[in-house]
Tab-separated table of C-alpha atoms (C1' of nucleotides) in Angstrom:
chain	number	residue	atom	x	y	z
A	186	MET	CA	-118.003	-2.187	7.401
A	187	ASN	CA	-121.417	-3.191	10.054
A	188	VAL	CA	-123.519	-0.313	11.285
A	189	LEU	CA	-125.287	0.100	14.936
A	190	ILE	CA	-129.314	1.796	13.183
A	191	VAL	CA	-130.723	2.415	16.271
A	192	GLU	CA	-133.959	3.879	15.581
A	193	ASP	CA	-137.666	2.578	16.888
A	194	GLU	CA	-139.443	3.459	13.933
A	195	LYS	CA	-139.176	-0.475	12.727
A	196	GLY	CA	-140.330	0.362	9.498
A	197	LEU	CA	-138.187	3.266	8.749
A	198	ALA	CA	-134.779	0.316	10.369
A	199	LEU	CA	-136.112	-2.271	8.121
A	200	GLU	CA	-136.294	-0.742	5.680
A	201	ILE	CA	-133.140	1.699	6.035
A	202	ASP	CA	-131.712	-2.175	6.751
A	203	GLU	CA	-132.503	-4.043	3.202
A	204	PHE	CA	-130.936	-1.190	1.361
A	205	LEU	CA	-127.989	-0.936	3.608
A	206	SER	CA	-127.215	-4.942	3.288
A	207	HIS	CA	-127.778	-4.145	-0.734
A	208	GLU	CA	-124.909	-2.244	-0.299
A	209	GLY	CA	-122.354	-4.521	1.778
A	210	PHE	CA	-123.710	-3.450	5.049
A	211	THR	CA	-123.234	-5.138	7.879
A	212	ILE	CA	-125.989	-4.597	9.902
A	213	GLU	CA	-127.894	-4.846	13.818
A	214	HIS	CA	-130.356	-2.639	15.011
A	215	ALA	CA	-131.596	-0.852	18.582
A	216	HIS	CA	-134.577	-0.149	18.589
A	217	THR	CA	-134.191	1.069	22.117
A	218	LYS	CA	-131.827	3.167	24.524
A	219	ASN	CA	-130.820	0.529	26.731
A	220	VAL	CA	-129.804	-1.738	23.287
A	221	ALA	CA	-128.544	0.880	21.555
A	222	SER	CA	-125.684	0.999	25.065
A	223	GLU	CA	-125.241	-2.392	25.862
A	224	LYS	CA	-124.582	-3.501	22.296
A	225	ILE	CA	-122.230	0.005	22.029
A	226	PHE	CA	-120.294	-1.129	24.842
A	227	VAL	CA	-120.027	-4.949	22.930
A	228	ASN	CA	-119.104	-4.248	19.896
A	229	ASN	CA	-117.428	-1.213	17.849
A	230	TYR	CA	-119.120	0.290	14.544
A	231	ASP	CA	-118.293	2.056	11.054
A	232	PHE	CA	-121.441	3.455	11.856
A	233	ILE	CA	-124.053	4.953	13.545
A	234	LEU	CA	-127.478	5.473	12.406
A	235	LEU	CA	-129.087	7.368	15.891
A	236	ASP	CA	-132.682	9.096	15.745
A	237	LEU	CA	-132.393	11.507	18.210
A	238	THR	CA	-136.591	9.872	19.925
A	239	LEU	CA	-136.498	6.913	21.349
A	240	PRO	CA	-138.689	5.780	24.227
A	241	ASP	CA	-136.789	5.447	26.826
A	242	GLY	CA	-135.246	8.593	26.930
A	243	ASP	CA	-132.949	10.765	24.885
A	244	GLY	CA	-130.555	10.645	22.116
A	245	PHE	CA	-127.636	13.382	22.996
A	246	ASP	CA	-126.891	10.345	26.282
A	247	LEU	CA	-125.625	7.794	23.870
A	248	LEU	CA	-124.037	10.117	21.908
A	249	GLN	CA	-122.808	12.402	24.756
A	250	MET	CA	-122.021	8.425	26.426
A	251	LEU	CA	-120.169	7.310	22.838
A	252	LYS	CA	-117.754	10.075	22.833
A	253	GLY	CA	-116.597	9.310	26.613
A	254	LEU	CA	-115.276	6.196	26.013
A	255	LYS	CA	-111.646	5.891	25.038
A	256	ASP	CA	-110.542	4.482	21.438
A	257	ARG	CA	-113.216	4.388	19.406
A	258	ASP	CA	-114.037	6.101	16.340
A	259	ASP	CA	-118.058	5.173	15.811
A	260	ALA	CA	-118.858	7.350	12.848
A	261	ILE	CA	-123.145	9.109	14.724
A	262	ILE	CA	-125.016	9.661	11.843
A	263	ILE	CA	-128.626	11.576	13.125
A	264	LEU	CA	-131.469	11.386	12.064
A	265	THR	CA	-133.847	12.529	13.073
A	266	ALA	CA	-137.406	13.608	12.055
A	267	ARG	CA	-137.222	17.393	14.094
A	268	GLY	CA	-136.497	19.918	11.595
A	269	ALA	CA	-134.783	21.995	14.709
A	270	VAL	CA	-131.853	23.398	13.423
A	271	ASP	CA	-130.921	23.260	16.907
A	272	ASP	CA	-131.025	20.104	17.561
A	273	LYS	CA	-128.652	19.263	13.833
A	274	VAL	CA	-126.288	22.244	15.424
A	275	HIS	CA	-126.035	20.573	18.647
A	276	GLY	CA	-125.841	17.512	18.015
A	277	LEU	CA	-122.685	18.546	15.745
A	278	GLU	CA	-121.530	20.702	18.758
A	279	GLN	CA	-121.138	16.503	20.421
A	280	GLY	CA	-119.112	15.566	17.494
A	281	ALA	CA	-122.110	13.111	15.405
A	282	ASP	CA	-119.938	13.377	12.044
A	283	ASP	CA	-122.877	14.412	10.309
A	284	TYR	CA	-127.261	14.486	10.128
A	285	LEU	CA	-130.338	13.475	8.178
A	286	ALA	CA	-133.880	15.154	9.051
A	287	LYS	CA	-135.585	13.414	7.989
A	288	PRO	CA	-137.394	12.003	5.373
A	289	PHE	CA	-134.196	11.855	3.227
A	290	SER	CA	-133.403	9.411	0.767
A	291	LEU	CA	-131.584	6.076	1.378
A	292	ASN	CA	-129.250	7.042	-1.615
A	293	GLU	CA	-128.267	10.345	0.583
A	294	LEU	CA	-127.608	8.108	3.474
A	295	LEU	CA	-125.212	6.449	1.460
A	296	ALA	CA	-123.151	9.726	0.177
A	297	ARG	CA	-122.890	10.466	3.177
A	298	MET	CA	-121.395	7.478	4.451
A	299	HIS	CA	-119.001	7.537	1.608
A	300	ALA	CA	-117.924	10.717	2.685
A	301	ILE	CA	-117.428	9.853	6.580
A	302	THR	CA	-115.049	6.685	4.871
A	303	ARG	CA	-113.086	9.592	2.421
A	304	ARG	CA	-112.905	12.283	5.566
A	305	LYS	CA	-111.636	9.281	8.413
A	306	HIS	CA	-109.095	7.539	6.103
A	307	LYS	CA	-108.582	11.306	4.166
A	308	LEU	CA	-108.999	9.860	1.196
A	309	GLU	CA	-108.891	11.664	-1.607
A	310	SER	CA	-111.775	10.156	-3.976
A	311	ASN	CA	-113.579	7.023	-3.652
A	312	ASP	CA	-110.505	5.213	-5.548
A	313	ILE	CA	-107.974	3.575	-3.096
A	314	THR	CA	-104.894	2.342	-4.720
A	315	VAL	CA	-102.577	-0.450	-3.778
A	316	LYS	CA	-99.563	-1.160	-6.230
A	317	GLU	CA	-101.970	-1.664	-9.538
A	318	PHE	CA	-105.097	-2.161	-7.430
A	319	ARG	CA	-107.864	0.050	-7.357
A	320	ILE	CA	-110.665	-0.284	-4.732
A	321	ASN	CA	-113.705	2.290	-6.016
A	322	ILE	CA	-115.789	2.417	-1.823
A	323	GLN	CA	-118.668	3.466	-3.755
A	324	ASN	CA	-118.947	1.500	-6.361
A	325	ARG	CA	-117.457	-2.117	-4.480
A	326	THR	CA	-115.052	-2.828	-6.899
A	327	VAL	CA	-111.874	-3.872	-8.070
A	328	HIS	CA	-109.891	-3.275	-11.059
A	329	TYR	CA	-106.041	-4.703	-11.190
A	330	ASN	CA	-105.123	-1.458	-14.277
A	331	LEU	CA	-108.062	-1.737	-16.491
A	332	GLU	CA	-108.622	-4.989	-15.755
A	333	ARG	CA	-111.931	-5.902	-13.747
A	334	ILE	CA	-111.801	-8.491	-10.649
A	335	ASN	CA	-114.015	-10.034	-9.612
A	336	LEU	CA	-114.050	-10.776	-4.935
A	337	THR	CA	-116.890	-12.183	-3.628
A	338	LYS	CA	-118.569	-9.927	-0.755
A	339	LYS	CA	-116.824	-11.153	1.860
A	340	GLU	CA	-113.928	-10.583	-0.563
A	341	PHE	CA	-114.209	-7.466	-0.959
A	342	GLU	CA	-115.343	-6.486	2.878
A	343	ILE	CA	-112.410	-8.027	3.582
A	344	PHE	CA	-109.469	-6.356	1.251
A	345	ASN	CA	-111.872	-2.985	1.682
A	346	TYR	CA	-110.919	-3.558	5.876
A	347	LEU	CA	-107.329	-4.393	5.462
A	348	VAL	CA	-106.582	-1.700	2.395
A	349	LEU	CA	-108.279	0.876	4.442
A	350	ASN	CA	-106.051	0.002	7.575
A	351	LYS	CA	-102.755	-0.180	5.736
A	352	ASN	CA	-100.090	-0.029	8.031
A	353	ARG	CA	-101.664	-1.749	10.266
A	354	VAL	CA	-101.646	-5.843	12.053
A	355	ILE	CA	-105.636	-5.872	11.735
A	356	SER	CA	-106.986	-9.071	14.474
A	357	ARG	CA	-109.356	-11.115	13.091
A	358	THR	CA	-111.291	-10.254	16.035
A	359	ASN	CA	-111.926	-7.657	14.547
A	360	LEU	CA	-111.342	-8.067	11.011
A	361	THR	CA	-114.241	-10.280	11.831
A	362	GLU	CA	-116.746	-7.317	14.278
A	363	HIS	CA	-116.333	-5.268	10.774
A	364	VAL	CA	-116.889	-7.581	8.189
A	365	TRP	CA	-119.276	-10.200	9.391
A	366	GLY	CA	-121.073	-7.920	12.232
A	367	ASP	CA	-121.582	-8.828	15.934
A	368	VAL	CA	-118.158	-10.414	18.040
A	369	LEU	CA	-120.032	-12.105	20.298
A	370	GLU	CA	-122.528	-14.506	18.192
A	371	ILE	CA	-119.398	-15.656	15.683
A	372	ASN	CA	-118.513	-19.151	17.340
A	373	SER	CA	-114.276	-17.997	17.168
A	374	ASP	CA	-112.246	-21.660	16.293
A	375	SER	CA	-113.263	-21.296	13.431
A	376	ASN	CA	-111.084	-20.305	10.244
A	377	PHE	CA	-113.150	-19.447	7.405
A	378	VAL	CA	-111.036	-15.982	7.991
A	379	ASP	CA	-108.348	-17.534	6.658
A	380	VAL	CA	-110.498	-19.426	4.221
A	381	HIS	CA	-111.497	-16.000	2.782
A	382	VAL	CA	-108.150	-14.513	2.720
A	383	LYS	CA	-107.085	-17.301	0.803
A	384	ASN	CA	-109.130	-16.932	-1.230
A	385	LEU	CA	-108.730	-13.545	-1.583
A	386	ARG	CA	-105.142	-13.490	-2.445
A	387	LYS	CA	-105.825	-16.176	-4.711
A	388	LYS	CA	-107.594	-13.919	-6.827
A	389	LEU	CA	-105.232	-11.385	-5.957
A	390	SER	CA	-101.619	-12.584	-7.141
A	391	GLN	CA	-103.075	-13.202	-10.180
A	392	PHE	CA	-102.764	-10.172	-10.784
A	393	GLU	CA	-98.729	-9.743	-9.326
A	394	PRO	CA	-96.668	-10.466	-6.521
A	395	ILE	CA	-98.493	-9.502	-3.072
A	396	GLU	CA	-95.915	-9.626	-1.368
A	397	TRP	CA	-98.200	-6.765	0.573
A	398	PHE	CA	-100.264	-8.726	1.963
A	399	GLU	CA	-98.418	-9.617	4.874
A	400	THR	CA	-99.792	-12.982	7.820
A	401	VAL	CA	-98.021	-11.106	11.514
A	402	ARG	CA	-98.616	-14.911	12.211
A	403	SER	CA	-100.216	-15.274	15.653
A	404	ILE	CA	-102.150	-12.009	15.693
A	405	GLY	CA	-103.497	-11.616	12.572
A	406	TYR	CA	-103.093	-9.556	9.077
A	407	ARG	CA	-101.519	-6.237	7.504
A	408	VAL	CA	-101.119	-4.742	4.078
A	409	ASN	CA	-98.305	-2.574	3.591
A	410	ILE	CA	-98.477	0.787	2.223
B	66	MET	CA	-97.917	-9.844	30.337
B	67	ASN	CA	-100.552	-12.219	32.352
B	68	VAL	CA	-103.736	-11.847	33.288
B	69	LEU	CA	-105.698	-12.996	35.860
B	70	ILE	CA	-109.658	-13.326	35.037
B	71	VAL	CA	-111.622	-13.696	38.669
B	72	GLU	CA	-115.487	-14.555	36.934
B	73	ASP	CA	-117.147	-16.976	38.158
B	74	GLU	CA	-119.458	-17.181	34.407
B	75	LYS	CA	-116.754	-19.350	32.290
B	76	GLY	CA	-118.754	-18.590	29.184
B	77	LEU	CA	-117.447	-15.251	29.805
B	78	ALA	CA	-114.259	-15.534	30.958
B	79	LEU	CA	-113.333	-18.002	28.501
B	80	GLU	CA	-114.746	-15.465	26.039
B	81	ILE	CA	-112.321	-12.631	27.576
B	82	ASP	CA	-109.536	-15.432	27.614
B	83	GLU	CA	-109.628	-16.151	23.673
B	84	PHE	CA	-109.410	-12.161	22.981
B	85	LEU	CA	-107.038	-11.669	24.955
B	86	SER	CA	-104.942	-14.469	24.281
B	87	HIS	CA	-105.446	-13.447	20.642
B	88	GLU	CA	-104.019	-10.184	21.768
B	89	GLY	CA	-100.204	-11.043	23.067
B	90	PHE	CA	-101.376	-11.517	26.652
B	91	THR	CA	-101.296	-15.364	28.379
B	92	ILE	CA	-103.808	-16.064	30.159
B	93	GLU	CA	-105.067	-17.685	34.035
B	94	HIS	CA	-108.059	-18.204	35.379
B	95	ALA	CA	-110.208	-18.592	38.921
B	96	HIS	CA	-113.868	-19.960	38.732
B	97	THR	CA	-113.754	-18.826	42.720
B	98	LYS	CA	-112.491	-16.713	45.320
B	99	ASN	CA	-110.798	-19.861	46.791
B	100	VAL	CA	-109.026	-20.479	43.971
B	101	ALA	CA	-108.094	-16.422	42.648
B	102	SER	CA	-106.751	-15.951	46.738
B	103	GLU	CA	-104.579	-19.379	46.522
B	104	LYS	CA	-103.022	-18.172	42.877
B	105	ILE	CA	-102.536	-14.542	43.391
B	106	PHE	CA	-100.132	-15.516	47.492
B	107	VAL	CA	-98.699	-17.938	44.320
B	108	ASN	CA	-97.948	-15.871	41.046
B	109	ASN	CA	-97.578	-12.063	40.177
B	110	TYR	CA	-100.044	-10.402	38.010
B	111	ASP	CA	-99.794	-7.978	35.366
B	112	PHE	CA	-103.113	-7.833	36.359
B	113	ILE	CA	-106.385	-8.675	37.194
B	114	LEU	CA	-109.855	-9.239	36.259
B	115	LEU	CA	-111.570	-9.221	39.358
B	116	ASP	CA	-115.840	-10.315	39.291
B	117	LEU	CA	-116.690	-8.622	42.423
B	118	THR	CA	-119.581	-11.705	42.995
B	119	LEU	CA	-118.251	-14.719	43.412
B	120	PRO	CA	-120.446	-18.077	44.756
B	121	ASP	CA	-117.964	-18.196	47.409
B	122	GLY	CA	-117.767	-14.638	48.653
B	123	ASP	CA	-117.400	-10.855	47.402
B	124	GLY	CA	-114.833	-9.625	46.100
B	125	PHE	CA	-114.358	-6.941	47.733
B	126	ASP	CA	-112.127	-9.226	50.318
B	127	LEU	CA	-109.413	-11.002	47.567
B	128	LEU	CA	-108.731	-6.538	47.314
B	129	GLN	CA	-108.316	-5.540	50.441
B	130	MET	CA	-105.563	-8.379	50.910
B	131	LEU	CA	-103.781	-8.007	47.506
B	132	LYS	CA	-103.587	-4.408	48.716
B	133	GLY	CA	-102.271	-5.547	52.056
B	134	LEU	CA	-99.701	-7.675	50.542
B	135	LYS	CA	-96.634	-6.392	50.272
B	136	ASP	CA	-94.457	-5.323	47.334
B	137	ARG	CA	-96.506	-5.864	44.185
B	138	ASP	CA	-98.062	-3.702	41.257
B	139	ASP	CA	-100.982	-5.909	40.078
B	140	ALA	CA	-103.561	-4.113	38.466
B	141	ILE	CA	-106.539	-4.376	38.903
B	142	ILE	CA	-110.086	-4.011	36.856
B	143	ILE	CA	-113.228	-4.785	38.579
B	144	LEU	CA	-115.790	-6.156	36.100
B	145	THR	CA	-118.986	-6.129	37.793
B	146	ALA	CA	-122.678	-6.024	37.408
B	147	ARG	CA	-123.712	-2.402	35.830
B	148	GLY	CA	-125.380	0.306	37.554
B	149	ALA	CA	-124.028	-0.360	41.093
B	150	VAL	CA	-122.587	2.630	41.384
B	151	ASP	CA	-121.766	2.042	45.136
B	152	ASP	CA	-119.394	-0.550	43.495
B	153	LYS	CA	-117.141	1.908	42.023
B	154	VAL	CA	-116.916	4.287	44.572
B	155	HIS	CA	-116.156	1.508	46.627
B	156	GLY	CA	-113.923	-0.190	44.754
B	157	LEU	CA	-111.942	2.340	43.575
B	158	GLU	CA	-111.747	3.559	47.872
B	159	GLN	CA	-110.253	0.032	47.906
B	160	GLY	CA	-107.246	1.022	45.523
B	161	ALA	CA	-108.907	-0.799	42.150
B	162	ASP	CA	-106.456	0.493	38.789
B	163	ASP	CA	-109.791	1.120	37.167
B	164	TYR	CA	-113.676	-0.210	36.541
B	165	LEU	CA	-116.401	-2.299	33.339
B	166	ALA	CA	-119.601	-2.074	34.214
B	167	LYS	CA	-121.188	-5.019	32.033
B	168	PRO	CA	-122.218	-5.914	29.070
B	169	PHE	CA	-118.775	-4.352	28.096
B	170	SER	CA	-117.078	-4.423	25.350
B	171	LEU	CA	-113.574	-6.241	25.033
B	172	ASN	CA	-112.010	-3.568	22.868
B	173	GLU	CA	-112.958	-0.722	25.160
B	174	LEU	CA	-111.282	-3.809	28.094
B	175	LEU	CA	-108.479	-3.863	26.014
B	176	ALA	CA	-107.988	-0.131	25.817
B	177	ARG	CA	-108.589	0.303	29.216
B	178	MET	CA	-105.512	-2.047	29.931
B	179	HIS	CA	-103.442	0.100	27.327
B	180	ALA	CA	-103.917	2.936	29.202
B	181	ILE	CA	-103.005	1.541	32.296
B	182	THR	CA	-100.160	0.460	31.461
B	183	ARG	CA	-99.249	3.339	30.354
B	184	ARG	CA	-99.867	5.041	34.056
B	185	LYS	CA	-97.850	2.444	35.597
B	186	HIS	CA	-94.895	2.929	33.713
B	187	LYS	CA	-95.349	6.969	32.843
B	188	LEU	CA	-95.381	6.791	29.333
B	189	GLU	CA	-97.155	8.971	27.272
B	190	SER	CA	-97.432	7.262	24.140
B	191	ASN	CA	-98.286	4.169	23.791
B	192	ASP	CA	-94.655	4.142	22.089
B	193	ILE	CA	-91.955	3.906	24.355
B	194	THR	CA	-87.639	3.910	22.914
B	195	VAL	CA	-84.639	2.798	23.823
B	196	LYS	CA	-81.400	4.203	21.730
B	197	GLU	CA	-83.490	3.835	18.286
B	198	PHE	CA	-85.615	1.541	19.021
B	199	ARG	CA	-89.383	1.774	19.603
B	200	ILE	CA	-91.818	-0.055	20.676
B	201	ASN	CA	-95.192	0.120	20.099
B	202	ILE	CA	-97.287	-1.710	22.571
B	203	GLN	CA	-100.935	-1.252	20.954
B	204	ASN	CA	-99.418	-2.543	17.472
B	205	ARG	CA	-97.615	-5.065	18.953
B	206	THR	CA	-94.274	-3.600	16.702
B	207	VAL	CA	-90.452	-2.654	17.007
B	208	HIS	CA	-88.397	-0.244	14.695
B	209	TYR	CA	-85.670	0.606	14.935
B	210	ASN	CA	-85.480	4.396	13.176
B	211	LEU	CA	-88.694	3.462	10.317
B	212	GLU	CA	-87.120	-0.183	9.707
B	213	ARG	CA	-90.060	-2.756	11.100
B	214	ILE	CA	-88.142	-5.531	12.544
B	215	ASN	CA	-89.743	-8.453	12.904
B	216	LEU	CA	-90.075	-9.779	16.912
B	217	THR	CA	-91.955	-13.423	17.894
B	218	LYS	CA	-94.790	-13.545	20.292
B	219	LYS	CA	-92.475	-14.433	23.125
B	220	GLU	CA	-89.389	-12.265	21.479
B	221	PHE	CA	-91.408	-9.006	21.577
B	222	GLU	CA	-93.117	-10.253	24.847
B	223	ILE	CA	-89.373	-10.623	26.792
B	224	PHE	CA	-88.347	-7.140	24.678
B	225	ASN	CA	-91.502	-4.627	25.582
B	226	TYR	CA	-91.353	-6.318	29.880
B	227	LEU	CA	-87.461	-5.634	29.639
B	228	VAL	CA	-87.366	-2.338	28.434
B	229	LEU	CA	-90.999	-1.018	30.886
B	230	ASN	CA	-89.418	-2.684	33.613
B	231	LYS	CA	-85.568	-0.917	33.269
B	232	ASN	CA	-82.399	0.318	34.699
B	233	ARG	CA	-84.034	-2.723	36.827
B	234	VAL	CA	-82.945	-6.209	37.313
B	235	ILE	CA	-85.359	-8.818	35.931
B	236	SER	CA	-84.529	-12.446	36.910
B	237	ARG	CA	-85.480	-15.249	34.666
B	238	THR	CA	-88.574	-16.601	37.356
B	239	ASN	CA	-90.126	-12.645	36.727
B	240	LEU	CA	-89.582	-13.335	33.085
B	241	THR	CA	-90.963	-16.282	32.905
B	242	GLU	CA	-93.785	-15.234	35.303
B	243	HIS	CA	-94.715	-12.377	32.976
B	244	VAL	CA	-94.692	-13.495	29.515
B	245	TRP	CA	-95.154	-17.226	29.815
B	246	GLY	CA	-97.970	-16.824	32.617
B	247	ASP	CA	-98.227	-19.578	35.376
B	248	VAL	CA	-94.990	-21.074	37.687
B	249	LEU	CA	-95.139	-23.685	38.963
B	250	GLU	CA	-96.616	-24.792	35.846
B	251	ILE	CA	-93.224	-24.107	34.556
B	252	ASN	CA	-89.652	-26.929	34.040
B	253	SER	CA	-87.435	-24.540	35.294
B	254	ASP	CA	-84.040	-25.820	34.854
B	255	SER	CA	-84.449	-25.720	30.705
B	256	ASN	CA	-82.814	-22.931	29.490
B	257	PHE	CA	-85.520	-21.507	27.299
B	258	VAL	CA	-85.393	-18.121	28.788
B	259	ASP	CA	-82.011	-17.716	27.557
B	260	VAL	CA	-82.897	-18.955	23.962
B	261	HIS	CA	-85.404	-16.229	23.587
B	262	VAL	CA	-82.700	-13.785	24.572
B	263	LYS	CA	-80.220	-15.321	23.074
B	264	ASN	CA	-82.524	-14.992	19.306
B	265	LEU	CA	-84.308	-11.494	20.575
B	266	ARG	CA	-80.172	-10.473	21.369
B	267	LYS	CA	-79.532	-11.362	17.756
B	268	LYS	CA	-82.810	-9.553	16.098
B	269	LEU	CA	-81.297	-6.346	17.009
B	270	SER	CA	-77.978	-6.466	17.361
B	271	GLN	CA	-77.720	-5.540	13.131
B	272	PHE	CA	-79.117	-2.007	13.558
B	273	GLU	CA	-76.325	-1.562	16.458
B	274	PRO	CA	-74.647	-2.969	19.730
B	275	ILE	CA	-77.078	-3.631	22.356
B	276	GLU	CA	-74.611	-3.697	25.063
B	277	TRP	CA	-76.894	-1.775	27.378
B	278	PHE	CA	-78.697	-5.431	26.803
B	279	GLU	CA	-76.943	-7.116	29.863
B	280	THR	CA	-77.312	-9.308	32.119
B	281	VAL	CA	-76.402	-10.355	35.139
B	282	ARG	CA	-74.735	-13.057	36.493
B	283	SER	CA	-76.551	-15.140	38.555
B	284	ILE	CA	-79.685	-12.945	38.599
B	285	GLY	CA	-80.894	-11.892	35.599
B	286	TYR	CA	-80.798	-9.704	32.764
B	287	ARG	CA	-81.417	-5.322	32.141
B	288	VAL	CA	-82.147	-2.947	30.424
B	289	ASN	CA	-80.024	0.347	31.461
B	290	ILE	CA	-81.894	3.302	29.584
C	169	DG	C1'	-53.940	-23.388	36.431
C	170	DT	C1'	-57.985	-25.391	38.391
C	171	DT	C1'	-62.523	-26.256	39.704
C	172	DA	C1'	-67.643	-25.041	39.719
C	173	DC	C1'	-71.420	-23.521	37.928
C	174	DA	C1'	-73.903	-20.007	34.638
C	175	DA	C1'	-74.636	-17.842	30.018
C	176	DC	C1'	-74.064	-18.560	25.775
C	177	DT	C1'	-74.510	-21.320	21.506
C	178	DT	C1'	-76.835	-24.973	17.969
C	179	DA	C1'	-79.411	-27.739	15.959
C	180	DA	C1'	-82.704	-31.050	16.792
C	181	DA	C1'	-87.611	-32.265	17.922
C	182	DT	C1'	-92.077	-30.550	19.538
C	183	DT	C1'	-96.353	-27.751	19.502
C	184	DA	C1'	-98.332	-24.667	17.213
C	185	DA	C1'	-100.186	-21.467	13.698
C	186	DT	C1'	-100.985	-21.579	9.021
C	187	DC	C1'	-102.068	-22.657	4.432
C	188	DG	C1'	-105.170	-24.984	0.644
C	189	DT	C1'	-108.924	-28.606	-1.003
C	190	DA	C1'	-112.988	-30.324	-1.274
C	191	DA	C1'	-116.719	-31.013	0.745
C	192	DA	C1'	-121.429	-29.483	2.928
C	193	DA	C1'	-124.038	-25.829	3.695
C	194	DT	C1'	-126.631	-22.127	3.218
C	195	DT	C1'	-128.245	-17.994	-0.210
C	196	DG	C1'	-130.025	-15.537	-3.461
C	197	DC	C1'	-131.786	-15.582	-7.348
C	198	DC	C1'	-135.334	-17.436	-11.660
D	92	DG	C1'	-138.557	-26.232	-6.331
D	93	DG	C1'	-133.809	-26.504	-8.294
D	94	DC	C1'	-129.824	-24.584	-10.160
D	95	DA	C1'	-125.886	-22.133	-8.930
D	96	DA	C1'	-123.046	-19.259	-6.682
D	97	DT	C1'	-121.109	-18.086	-2.004
D	98	DT	C1'	-119.842	-18.979	2.333
D	99	DT	C1'	-118.596	-21.625	6.097
D	100	DT	C1'	-117.112	-26.557	8.085
D	101	DA	C1'	-113.640	-30.085	8.661
D	102	DC	C1'	-109.387	-32.297	7.089
D	103	DG	C1'	-104.513	-32.923	6.200
D	104	DA	C1'	-99.796	-30.948	4.928
D	105	DT	C1'	-97.616	-27.075	5.097
D	106	DT	C1'	-94.436	-23.617	7.982
D	107	DA	C1'	-92.782	-21.575	12.063
D	108	DA	C1'	-92.236	-20.711	16.506
D	109	DT	C1'	-91.057	-23.316	20.868
D	110	DT	C1'	-87.906	-25.875	23.788
D	111	DT	C1'	-84.996	-29.492	25.035
D	112	DA	C1'	-80.888	-31.297	24.873
D	113	DA	C1'	-76.382	-31.276	24.310
D	114	DG	C1'	-71.786	-29.299	23.858
D	115	DT	C1'	-68.955	-24.756	23.543
D	116	DT	C1'	-67.146	-21.007	26.466
D	117	DG	C1'	-66.922	-17.450	30.033
D	118	DT	C1'	-65.769	-15.997	35.059
D	119	DA	C1'	-65.287	-15.747	39.926
D	120	DA	C1'	-63.267	-18.525	44.165
D	121	DC	C1'	-60.112	-21.040	45.526
DNA sequence: GTTACAACTTAAATTAATCGTAAAATTGCC
DNA sequence: GGCAATTTTACGATTAATTTAAGTTGTAAC
C-alpha cells in the first residue's frame, strides 16, 4: 500500500518513512502544501498522513480539496502538534479518517492504519481469507490452513491488494500505483507486474488450484470471492 | 469509445494514451491546432481532450469551431495549466463539458469521463440495463442477473455503444468510428463488424432471446429499449 | 422464379496479450 | 566487501482476440 507523508519537519517525516517502509508500505513525501496538492492530483494513495501546520498554508485546505474530488478513497490521518480539541473535531468533521496528536508512537500510527484498512474493507479482524488461504494484514503473513507460505514483499502486496479489492478487475496501472507508488516514474512497457503475478500464482497453486485468481485479458487481474 | 488528444506536450499525450488505451478507449493524437481541426472535420469523437495552449494558436478557436458544427456531440474536456481561472470560466462558457488543471491524476480524468458519459446519456449510475443484462461502464463488465458474461474488448465496446444509443439505428460506419477509431485508416470492404456482432449475439443469446438486438437492413444495427 | 445485394456463418490466418524462463541488476544483510 | 534473496529486464512460447476470406443464406425488386 502507498502512503503520502505531508509533513514539513523532515526528521519526523524520515522517521515515519523508515518505520512504514519496513512494514511494507511504499512512501512518498511532500514537505509543503503545494507539493502535496500536486502529488494528490497525480496519484491515488491508500493513506495520506497530513500535518496541519505547513510552511505555505493550512492543511485543512488540502483536506477540503481532497474531499471535493470524486471517486477517491484515500484514507486521511491528521498529525498535529496542536493538542487543540478544536482541530480534532474540525478535522474529523471535514472527513479525516483519524487523528493523532504529536508526539505519537509509530506503533500507534500503524495500529490506526490497520484499523482504517479493516473499516474501509469491512473486515472483522486482521485476517482475510480466500478459500483456505489466510492473509494477516498486521503480520503480513499468508497461511494455507496451518502452513506458512513465504511470499516476497511485492508478492504479498499484490496478493493483499487484489484480495482487498476482490471481485473487481484491477488494472495493471492501478496495481502499479498502489504496490510500487508514483505511476509517472515507472517505465510502463515492462512486464514486472506479470512476472510477480506469475511467481505469486506458482507459490499459491502448490496448495490448491487457484482458478479464482483470474487474468482479465487486456485489462488486468481479478480475485473472485 | 474514441478519444482525440489535442496536446503538444508529447510526453503527456503518450502517458494519457497509454492509460486510456488500457482502459479500453481508442486514441488519436493531434499535436497542433491544424491537425486537430482536420481530424475533427473528418471524424466524430466521444471525447476531445483539449489543451488550450497550442504551438500554432489558441485552443479556444477549436472549441468555437466545434460548437459551430451541427449534429455533433463530442464531449470536450479542457486541459490547462493550473491557476488559469479565467480560462476555466471562459472554457465552460464556450461549451466545454469539463475542465482539468495540470497536473491531474489520470484516474481523476477517467472519473470525469465516466461522469460525462453518465450525464450525456442521462444515466443515474454506472450501470445500464437491457432486460436482465447489466453493463457496468466503470468495470467494463456485463452480467445477466448475477452471472458474469465474458466479452472481449471489441464485443464489449460494440454492446456498450449500441446500448448507450439505444432505440437509434447505428450505422456500421458510426460503430466503426467509435469502436475502432479513425475511419479513414480502416479497410471498409471488410465484414469485421458483422463477425464481432455475430459473436456478441451468440454470447448474449445463451441467456435469453435477443430479438431486441435488431439488424436494420442496409443501414446498421439497433438495440430497442 | 430470377437476380442482386446485404447479412450471416465458419474457419483459417494474422496480430496482440499474457505466460514462463532465465539471466542481469539491485537490494539487504552479515 | 561479499553473499543471498529479491526485483527487474529480456525474449521466446503459448494462448486468445481480431481480421480476412470465402461460402451460404436471406430479402426485396423485378
